[in-house]
Amino acid sequence: QAHLAESGGGLVKPGGSLRLYCEVSGLIFSDYYMSWIRQAPGKGLEWVSYITNSGSVIYYADSVRGRFSISRDNAKNLLYLQMDSLKAEDTAIYYCAGGHRSETYYNHFRHWGQGTLVAVSS
Amino acid sequence: SSELTQDPAVSVALGQTVTITCQGDGLGDYYASWYQQKPGQAPILVIYGQNSRPSGIPDRFSGSSSGNTASLTITGAQAEDEGDYYCFSRDYPLYVFGTGTKVTVL
């Protein structure tokens, strides 16, 4: 049974930094592409960033490019999101989600974590 | 960047059929997937590919696509199907979620 657990969220001032973690268990992490997805309070889902199973290809949404950095450690089964220059509009629940590399073509996330809350406020 | 547009809200009588649509320029080239989200919970995948369901998803959920529109149909809606539904697809090279549809089961 796959399990994804996010951590690292919290309250941070505008302009500050935060690092999110997603610990994955119950599957072969190195076979899974991963993404970070966020949801602002009362709003819809927003895709944030994507990384292939090997880490060789990375994409960012326009809203975070240049401020956020996604990475992974396949030996530790960990996905990261380094968030710098945070803004009030980055306030959201951040979910990690993933799918098997053989199903990349289907543009989907079979496995999701429960999310971690990031609040950016002075 | 392109958008995936969904109707904000739909309602369906218990046991009846409802179809949610998702419109976007890229849907003619890329598969869409669909997610159900209930209040306070993480989204779950309900449909992907042409019309595939993960294990545990009831067969009353089905998907289809035509041109730039992807659709999710719930045939014989149950009270537990109430929630928000989002489509997701490629906005090459990036990705994008739909605007979301709130489904109410009456």
PDB file of C-alpha atoms in Angstrom:
ATOM      1  CA  GLN A   1       0.000   0.000   0.000  1.00  0.00           C
ATOM      2  CA  ALA A   2       1.539   3.267  -1.138  1.00  0.00           C
ATOM      3  CA  HIS A   3       1.846   6.005   1.436  1.00  0.00           C
ATOM      4  CA  LEU A   4       2.897   9.600   0.797  1.00  0.00           C
ATOM      5  CA  ALA A   5       3.456  11.915   3.747  1.00  0.00           C
ATOM      6  CA  GLU A   6       4.181  15.627   3.382  1.00  0.00           C
ATOM      7  CA  SER A   7       5.871  17.694   6.057  1.00  0.00           C
ATOM      8  CA  GLY A   8       7.672  20.988   6.456  1.00  0.00           C
ATOM      9  CA  GLY A   9       4.726  23.345   6.186  1.00  0.00           C
ATOM     10  CA  GLY A  10       4.165  26.217   8.556  1.00  0.00           C
ATOM     11  CA  LEU A  11       3.858  29.971   8.957  1.00  0.00           C
ATOM     12  CA  VAL A  12       6.464  32.104   7.186  1.00  0.00           C
ATOM     13  CA  LYS A  13       6.791  35.821   6.513  1.00  0.00           C
ATOM     14  CA  PRO A  14       6.615  37.240   2.982  1.00  0.00           C
ATOM     15  CA  GLY A  15       9.999  36.955   1.346  1.00  0.00           C
ATOM     16  CA  GLY A  16      10.918  33.992   3.498  1.00  0.00           C
ATOM     17  CA  SER A  17      11.793  30.421   2.614  1.00  0.00           C
ATOM     18  CA  LEU A  18      10.468  26.994   3.439  1.00  0.00           C
ATOM     19  CA  ARG A  19      11.385  23.450   2.416  1.00  0.00           C
ATOM     20  CA  LEU A  20       8.675  20.844   2.007  1.00  0.00           C
ATOM     21  CA  TYR A  21       9.256  17.123   2.206  1.00  0.00           C
ATOM     22  CA  CYS A  22       7.311  14.177   0.857  1.00  0.00           C
ATOM     23  CA  GLU A  23       8.270  10.790   2.248  1.00  0.00           C
ATOM     24  CA  VAL A  24       7.124   7.898   0.088  1.00  0.00           C
ATOM     25  CA  SER A  25       6.718   4.276   1.139  1.00  0.00           C
ATOM     26  CA  GLY A  26       5.021   1.153  -0.174  1.00  0.00           C
ATOM     27  CA  LEU A  27       6.220   1.517  -3.765  1.00  0.00           C
ATOM     28  CA  ILE A  28       9.474   1.680  -5.721  1.00  0.00           C
ATOM     29  CA  PHE A  29       9.977   5.436  -5.524  1.00  0.00           C
ATOM     30  CA  SER A  30      12.571   5.504  -8.289  1.00  0.00           C
ATOM     31  CA  ASP A  31       9.900   4.246 -10.733  1.00  0.00           C
ATOM     32  CA  TYR A  32       7.540   7.144 -10.062  1.00  0.00           C
ATOM     33  CA  TYR A  33       7.268  10.632 -11.546  1.00  0.00           C
ATOM     34  CA  MET A  34       6.169  13.119  -8.928  1.00  0.00           C
ATOM     35  CA  SER A  35       4.526  16.504  -8.681  1.00  0.00           C
ATOM     36  CA  TRP A  36       3.666  19.126  -6.136  1.00  0.00           C
ATOM     37  CA  ILE A  37       0.119  20.433  -6.303  1.00  0.00           C
ATOM     38  CA  ARG A  38      -1.361  23.154  -4.132  1.00  0.00           C
ATOM     39  CA  GLN A  39      -4.781  24.368  -3.115  1.00  0.00           C
ATOM     40  CA  ALA A  40      -5.329  27.849  -1.727  1.00  0.00           C
ATOM     41  CA  PRO A  41      -8.078  28.170   0.917  1.00  0.00           C
ATOM     42  CA  GLY A  42     -11.460  27.716  -0.724  1.00  0.00           C
ATOM     43  CA  LYS A  43      -9.916  27.481  -4.189  1.00  0.00           C
ATOM     44  CA  GLY A  44      -9.239  24.814  -6.779  1.00  0.00           C
ATOM     45  CA  LEU A  45      -6.224  22.632  -7.393  1.00  0.00           C
ATOM     46  CA  GLU A  46      -3.139  24.187  -8.964  1.00  0.00           C
ATOM     47  CA  TRP A  47      -0.296  22.136 -10.418  1.00  0.00           C
ATOM     48  CA  VAL A  48       3.032  23.544  -9.156  1.00  0.00           C
ATOM     49  CA  SER A  49       5.950  21.399 -10.315  1.00  0.00           C
ATOM     50  CA  TYR A  50       6.866  18.031 -11.858  1.00  0.00           C
ATOM     51  CA  ILE A  51       9.939  15.823 -11.781  1.00  0.00           C
ATOM     52  CA  THR A  52      10.561  12.611 -13.706  1.00  0.00           C
ATOM     53  CA  ASN A  53      11.430   9.392 -11.874  1.00  0.00           C
ATOM     54  CA  SER A  54      15.138   9.914 -12.513  1.00  0.00           C
ATOM     55  CA  GLY A  55      15.058  13.630 -11.797  1.00  0.00           C
ATOM     56  CA  SER A  56      16.353  14.435 -15.267  1.00  0.00           C
ATOM     57  CA  VAL A  57      13.352  16.498 -16.378  1.00  0.00           C
ATOM     58  CA  ILE A  58      11.700  19.205 -14.285  1.00  0.00           C
ATOM     59  CA  TYR A  59       8.870  21.610 -14.985  1.00  0.00           C
ATOM     60  CA  TYR A  60       7.411  24.528 -13.035  1.00  0.00           C
ATOM     61  CA  ALA A  61       4.200  26.487 -13.241  1.00  0.00           C
ATOM     62  CA  ASP A  62       4.702  30.075 -14.361  1.00  0.00           C
ATOM     63  CA  SER A  63       3.522  31.276 -10.937  1.00  0.00           C
ATOM     64  CA  VAL A  64       6.479  29.694  -9.104  1.00  0.00           C
ATOM     65  CA  ARG A  65       9.270  29.441 -11.687  1.00  0.00           C
ATOM     66  CA  GLY A  66      12.430  31.073 -10.432  1.00  0.00           C
ATOM     67  CA  ARG A  67      11.287  30.915  -6.800  1.00  0.00           C
ATOM     68  CA  PHE A  68      10.563  27.212  -6.199  1.00  0.00           C
ATOM     69  CA  SER A  69      12.862  24.240  -6.791  1.00  0.00           C
ATOM     70  CA  ILE A  70      11.806  20.593  -6.912  1.00  0.00           C
ATOM     71  CA  SER A  71      14.218  17.744  -6.282  1.00  0.00           C
ATOM     72  CA  ARG A  72      14.267  14.146  -5.129  1.00  0.00           C
ATOM     73  CA  ASP A  73      16.508  11.611  -3.402  1.00  0.00           C
ATOM     74  CA  ASN A  74      15.626   8.165  -4.685  1.00  0.00           C
ATOM     75  CA  ALA A  75      17.910   6.504  -2.153  1.00  0.00           C
ATOM     76  CA  LYS A  76      15.931   8.087   0.688  1.00  0.00           C
ATOM     77  CA  ASN A  77      12.480   7.914  -0.953  1.00  0.00           C
ATOM     78  CA  LEU A  78      12.121  11.652  -0.504  1.00  0.00           C
ATOM     79  CA  LEU A  79      10.692  14.409  -2.689  1.00  0.00           C
ATOM     80  CA  TYR A  80      11.467  18.031  -1.877  1.00  0.00           C
ATOM     81  CA  LEU A  81      10.129  21.459  -2.693  1.00  0.00           C
ATOM     82  CA  GLN A  82      12.386  24.392  -1.829  1.00  0.00           C
ATOM     83  CA  MET A  83      10.265  27.538  -1.730  1.00  0.00           C
ATOM     84  CA  ASP A  84      12.014  30.923  -1.699  1.00  0.00           C
ATOM     85  CA  SER A  85      10.771  34.506  -1.971  1.00  0.00           C
ATOM     86  CA  LEU A  86       7.407  33.411  -0.670  1.00  0.00           C
ATOM     87  CA  LYS A  87       4.367  35.573  -1.290  1.00  0.00           C
ATOM     88  CA  ALA A  88       0.972  35.764   0.388  1.00  0.00           C
ATOM     89  CA  GLU A  89      -0.541  34.125  -2.686  1.00  0.00           C
ATOM     90  CA  ASP A  90       1.578  31.009  -2.065  1.00  0.00           C
ATOM     91  CA  THR A  91      -0.585  30.288   0.983  1.00  0.00           C
ATOM     92  CA  ALA A  92      -2.104  26.857   0.360  1.00  0.00           C
ATOM     93  CA  ILE A  93      -2.194  23.209   1.231  1.00  0.00           C
ATOM     94  CA  TYR A  94       0.641  21.563  -0.681  1.00  0.00           C
ATOM     95  CA  TYR A  95       0.152  17.983  -1.836  1.00  0.00           C
ATOM     96  CA  CYS A  96       2.709  15.622  -3.300  1.00  0.00           C
ATOM     97  CA  ALA A  97       1.385  13.152  -5.858  1.00  0.00           C
ATOM     98  CA  GLY A  98       2.863  10.611  -8.231  1.00  0.00           C
ATOM     99  CA  GLY A  99       2.371   8.060 -10.938  1.00  0.00           C
ATOM    100  CA  HIS A 100       4.329   5.161 -12.413  1.00  0.00           C
ATOM    101  CA  ARG A 101       6.765   6.040 -15.191  1.00  0.00           C
ATOM    102  CA  SER A 102       5.073   3.481 -17.492  1.00  0.00           C
ATOM    103  CA  GLU A 103       1.881   5.559 -17.287  1.00  0.00           C
ATOM    104  CA  THR A 104       3.385   8.991 -17.953  1.00  0.00           C
ATOM    105  CA  TYR A 105       1.351   9.138 -21.153  1.00  0.00           C
ATOM    106  CA  TYR A 106      -1.871   9.175 -19.173  1.00  0.00           C
ATOM    107  CA  ASN A 107      -1.158  12.444 -17.350  1.00  0.00           C
ATOM    108  CA  HIS A 108      -2.425  11.311 -13.984  1.00  0.00           C
ATOM    109  CA  PHE A 109      -1.510  10.955 -10.321  1.00  0.00           C
ATOM    110  CA  ARG A 110      -2.477   7.637  -8.844  1.00  0.00           C
ATOM    111  CA  HIS A 111      -1.066   8.328  -5.384  1.00  0.00           C
ATOM    112  CA  TRP A 112      -1.508  11.422  -3.208  1.00  0.00           C
ATOM    113  CA  GLY A 113      -0.400  12.552   0.204  1.00  0.00           C
ATOM    114  CA  GLN A 114      -2.674  14.274   2.707  1.00  0.00           C
ATOM    115  CA  GLY A 115      -1.013  17.661   2.292  1.00  0.00           C
ATOM    116  CA  THR A 116       0.870  20.168   4.418  1.00  0.00           C
ATOM    117  CA  LEU A 117      -0.289  23.732   5.041  1.00  0.00           C
ATOM    118  CA  VAL A 118       1.901  26.666   4.104  1.00  0.00           C
ATOM    119  CA  ALA A 119       0.798  30.085   5.354  1.00  0.00           C
ATOM    120  CA  VAL A 120       2.627  33.205   4.200  1.00  0.00           C
ATOM    121  CA  SER A 121       1.767  36.195   6.346  1.00  0.00           C
ATOM    122  CA  SER A 122       3.439  39.012   8.214  1.00  0.00           C
TER     123      SER A 122
ATOM    124  CA  SER B   1      -0.726  29.026 -20.895  1.00  0.00           C
ATOM    125  CA  SER B   2      -4.056  27.392 -21.650  1.00  0.00           C
ATOM    126  CA  GLU B   3      -6.898  26.653 -19.295  1.00  0.00           C
ATOM    127  CA  LEU B   4      -9.208  23.730 -18.693  1.00  0.00           C
ATOM    128  CA  THR B   5     -12.729  25.040 -18.210  1.00  0.00           C
ATOM    129  CA  GLN B   6     -15.391  23.254 -16.179  1.00  0.00           C
ATOM    130  CA  ASP B   7     -18.897  24.256 -15.148  1.00  0.00           C
ATOM    131  CA  PRO B   8     -18.718  25.551 -11.567  1.00  0.00           C
ATOM    132  CA  ALA B   9     -21.563  23.425 -10.238  1.00  0.00           C
ATOM    133  CA  VAL B  10     -24.027  20.731 -11.227  1.00  0.00           C
ATOM    134  CA  SER B  11     -26.712  18.860  -9.343  1.00  0.00           C
ATOM    135  CA  VAL B  12     -28.122  15.395  -9.880  1.00  0.00           C
ATOM    136  CA  ALA B  13     -30.993  13.479  -8.317  1.00  0.00           C
ATOM    137  CA  LEU B  14     -30.079  10.375  -6.393  1.00  0.00           C
ATOM    138  CA  GLY B  15     -29.774   7.452  -8.806  1.00  0.00           C
ATOM    139  CA  GLN B  16     -29.739   9.613 -11.904  1.00  0.00           C
ATOM    140  CA  THR B  17     -26.920  10.337 -14.360  1.00  0.00           C
ATOM    141  CA  VAL B  18     -24.731  13.416 -14.497  1.00  0.00           C
ATOM    142  CA  THR B  19     -21.969  14.379 -16.937  1.00  0.00           C
ATOM    143  CA  ILE B  20     -19.205  16.845 -16.110  1.00  0.00           C
ATOM    144  CA  THR B  21     -17.273  18.392 -18.969  1.00  0.00           C
ATOM    145  CA  CYS B  22     -13.784  19.822 -19.266  1.00  0.00           C
ATOM    146  CA  GLN B  23     -12.846  21.988 -22.226  1.00  0.00           C
ATOM    147  CA  GLY B  24      -9.354  22.920 -23.316  1.00  0.00           C
ATOM    148  CA  ASP B  25      -7.255  23.338 -26.442  1.00  0.00           C
ATOM    149  CA  GLY B  26      -4.836  20.555 -25.535  1.00  0.00           C
ATOM    150  CA  LEU B  27      -7.420  17.872 -24.893  1.00  0.00           C
ATOM    151  CA  GLY B  28      -7.392  16.850 -28.520  1.00  0.00           C
ATOM    152  CA  ASP B  29      -3.753  15.806 -28.098  1.00  0.00           C
ATOM    153  CA  TYR B  30      -3.449  14.655 -24.491  1.00  0.00           C
ATOM    154  CA  TYR B  31      -5.397  12.422 -22.154  1.00  0.00           C
ATOM    155  CA  ALA B  32      -7.276  13.947 -19.262  1.00  0.00           C
ATOM    156  CA  SER B  33      -7.581  12.427 -15.817  1.00  0.00           C
ATOM    157  CA  TRP B  34     -10.304  13.113 -13.267  1.00  0.00           C
ATOM    158  CA  TYR B  35     -10.126  13.582  -9.494  1.00  0.00           C
ATOM    159  CA  GLN B  36     -12.764  13.597  -6.793  1.00  0.00           C
ATOM    160  CA  GLN B  37     -12.192  15.705  -3.693  1.00  0.00           C
ATOM    161  CA  LYS B  38     -14.358  15.772  -0.586  1.00  0.00           C
ATOM    162  CA  PRO B  39     -14.115  18.538   2.044  1.00  0.00           C
ATOM    163  CA  GLY B  40     -10.965  18.318   4.113  1.00  0.00           C
ATOM    164  CA  GLN B  41      -9.577  15.415   2.099  1.00  0.00           C
ATOM    165  CA  ALA B  42      -6.928  14.932  -0.539  1.00  0.00           C
ATOM    166  CA  PRO B  43      -8.088  14.348  -4.110  1.00  0.00           C
ATOM    167  CA  ILE B  44      -8.410  10.803  -5.394  1.00  0.00           C
ATOM    168  CA  LEU B  45      -8.035   9.602  -8.978  1.00  0.00           C
ATOM    169  CA  VAL B  46     -11.301   8.307 -10.443  1.00  0.00           C
ATOM    170  CA  ILE B  47     -10.696   8.124 -14.216  1.00  0.00           C
ATOM    171  CA  TYR B  48      -7.616   8.175 -16.457  1.00  0.00           C
ATOM    172  CA  GLY B  49      -6.678   7.302 -20.009  1.00  0.00           C
ATOM    173  CA  GLN B  50      -9.440   6.532 -22.468  1.00  0.00           C
ATOM    174  CA  ASN B  51     -11.738   5.256 -19.742  1.00  0.00           C
ATOM    175  CA  SER B  52      -9.787   3.473 -17.003  1.00  0.00           C
ATOM    176  CA  ARG B  53     -10.658   3.300 -13.324  1.00  0.00           C
ATOM    177  CA  PRO B  54      -8.192   2.644 -10.502  1.00  0.00           C
ATOM    178  CA  SER B  55      -9.065  -0.321  -8.314  1.00  0.00           C
ATOM    179  CA  GLY B  56     -11.741   0.561  -5.795  1.00  0.00           C
ATOM    180  CA  ILE B  57     -13.484   3.139  -7.983  1.00  0.00           C
ATOM    181  CA  PRO B  58     -17.077   2.061  -8.709  1.00  0.00           C
ATOM    182  CA  ASP B  59     -17.993   1.306 -12.309  1.00  0.00           C
ATOM    183  CA  ARG B  60     -20.677   4.002 -12.237  1.00  0.00           C
ATOM    184  CA  PHE B  61     -17.788   6.387 -13.026  1.00  0.00           C
ATOM    185  CA  SER B  62     -16.808   6.545 -16.693  1.00  0.00           C
ATOM    186  CA  GLY B  63     -14.857   8.852 -18.946  1.00  0.00           C
ATOM    187  CA  SER B  64     -14.890   9.880 -22.574  1.00  0.00           C
ATOM    188  CA  SER B  65     -13.368  12.448 -24.859  1.00  0.00           C
ATOM    189  CA  SER B  66     -14.254  14.160 -28.114  1.00  0.00           C
ATOM    190  CA  GLY B  67     -12.175  16.859 -29.736  1.00  0.00           C
ATOM    191  CA  ASN B  68     -11.239  19.447 -27.136  1.00  0.00           C
ATOM    192  CA  THR B  69     -13.703  18.196 -24.526  1.00  0.00           C
ATOM    193  CA  ALA B  70     -13.233  15.489 -21.917  1.00  0.00           C
ATOM    194  CA  SER B  71     -16.212  14.211 -19.934  1.00  0.00           C
ATOM    195  CA  LEU B  72     -16.789  12.370 -16.687  1.00  0.00           C
ATOM    196  CA  THR B  73     -20.116  10.608 -16.278  1.00  0.00           C
ATOM    197  CA  ILE B  74     -21.604   9.259 -13.070  1.00  0.00           C
ATOM    198  CA  THR B  75     -24.360   6.769 -13.903  1.00  0.00           C
ATOM    199  CA  GLY B  76     -26.671   6.180 -10.958  1.00  0.00           C
ATOM    200  CA  ALA B  77     -25.230   8.856  -8.683  1.00  0.00           C
ATOM    201  CA  GLN B  78     -24.985   8.029  -4.977  1.00  0.00           C
ATOM    202  CA  ALA B  79     -24.923  10.361  -2.012  1.00  0.00           C
ATOM    203  CA  GLU B  80     -21.235   9.586  -1.471  1.00  0.00           C
ATOM    204  CA  ASP B  81     -20.430  10.940  -4.948  1.00  0.00           C
ATOM    205  CA  GLU B  82     -21.044  14.484  -3.743  1.00  0.00           C
ATOM    206  CA  GLY B  83     -17.885  16.576  -3.878  1.00  0.00           C
ATOM    207  CA  ASP B  84     -15.617  18.592  -6.127  1.00  0.00           C
ATOM    208  CA  TYR B  85     -14.349  17.111  -9.368  1.00  0.00           C
ATOM    209  CA  TYR B  86     -11.282  18.298 -11.272  1.00  0.00           C
ATOM    210  CA  CYS B  87      -9.920  17.358 -14.662  1.00  0.00           C
ATOM    211  CA  PHE B  88      -6.167  17.440 -15.313  1.00  0.00           C
ATOM    212  CA  SER B  89      -4.092  17.280 -18.457  1.00  0.00           C
ATOM    213  CA  ARG B  90      -1.048  18.495 -20.293  1.00  0.00           C
ATOM    214  CA  ASP B  91      -0.459  22.094 -21.321  1.00  0.00           C
ATOM    215  CA  TYR B  92       2.734  21.111 -23.072  1.00  0.00           C
ATOM    216  CA  PRO B  93       5.295  21.055 -21.654  1.00  0.00           C
ATOM    217  CA  LEU B  94       3.526  21.949 -18.439  1.00  0.00           C
ATOM    218  CA  TYR B  95       0.398  20.614 -16.751  1.00  0.00           C
ATOM    219  CA  VAL B  96      -2.916  22.147 -15.759  1.00  0.00           C
ATOM    220  CA  PHE B  97      -5.963  21.381 -13.626  1.00  0.00           C
ATOM    221  CA  GLY B  98      -9.485  22.279 -14.600  1.00  0.00           C
ATOM    222  CA  THR B  99     -11.376  24.952 -12.746  1.00  0.00           C
ATOM    223  CA  GLY B 100     -13.397  22.353 -10.851  1.00  0.00           C
ATOM    224  CA  THR B 101     -17.053  21.325 -10.662  1.00  0.00           C
ATOM    225  CA  LYS B 102     -19.028  20.993  -7.450  1.00  0.00           C
ATOM    226  CA  VAL B 103     -21.417  18.052  -7.696  1.00  0.00           C
ATOM    227  CA  THR B 104     -24.480  18.038  -5.446  1.00  0.00           C
ATOM    228  CA  VAL B 105     -26.586  14.888  -5.131  1.00  0.00           C
ATOM    229  CA  LEU B 106     -30.181  15.770  -4.340  1.00  0.00           C
TER     230      LEU B 106
END
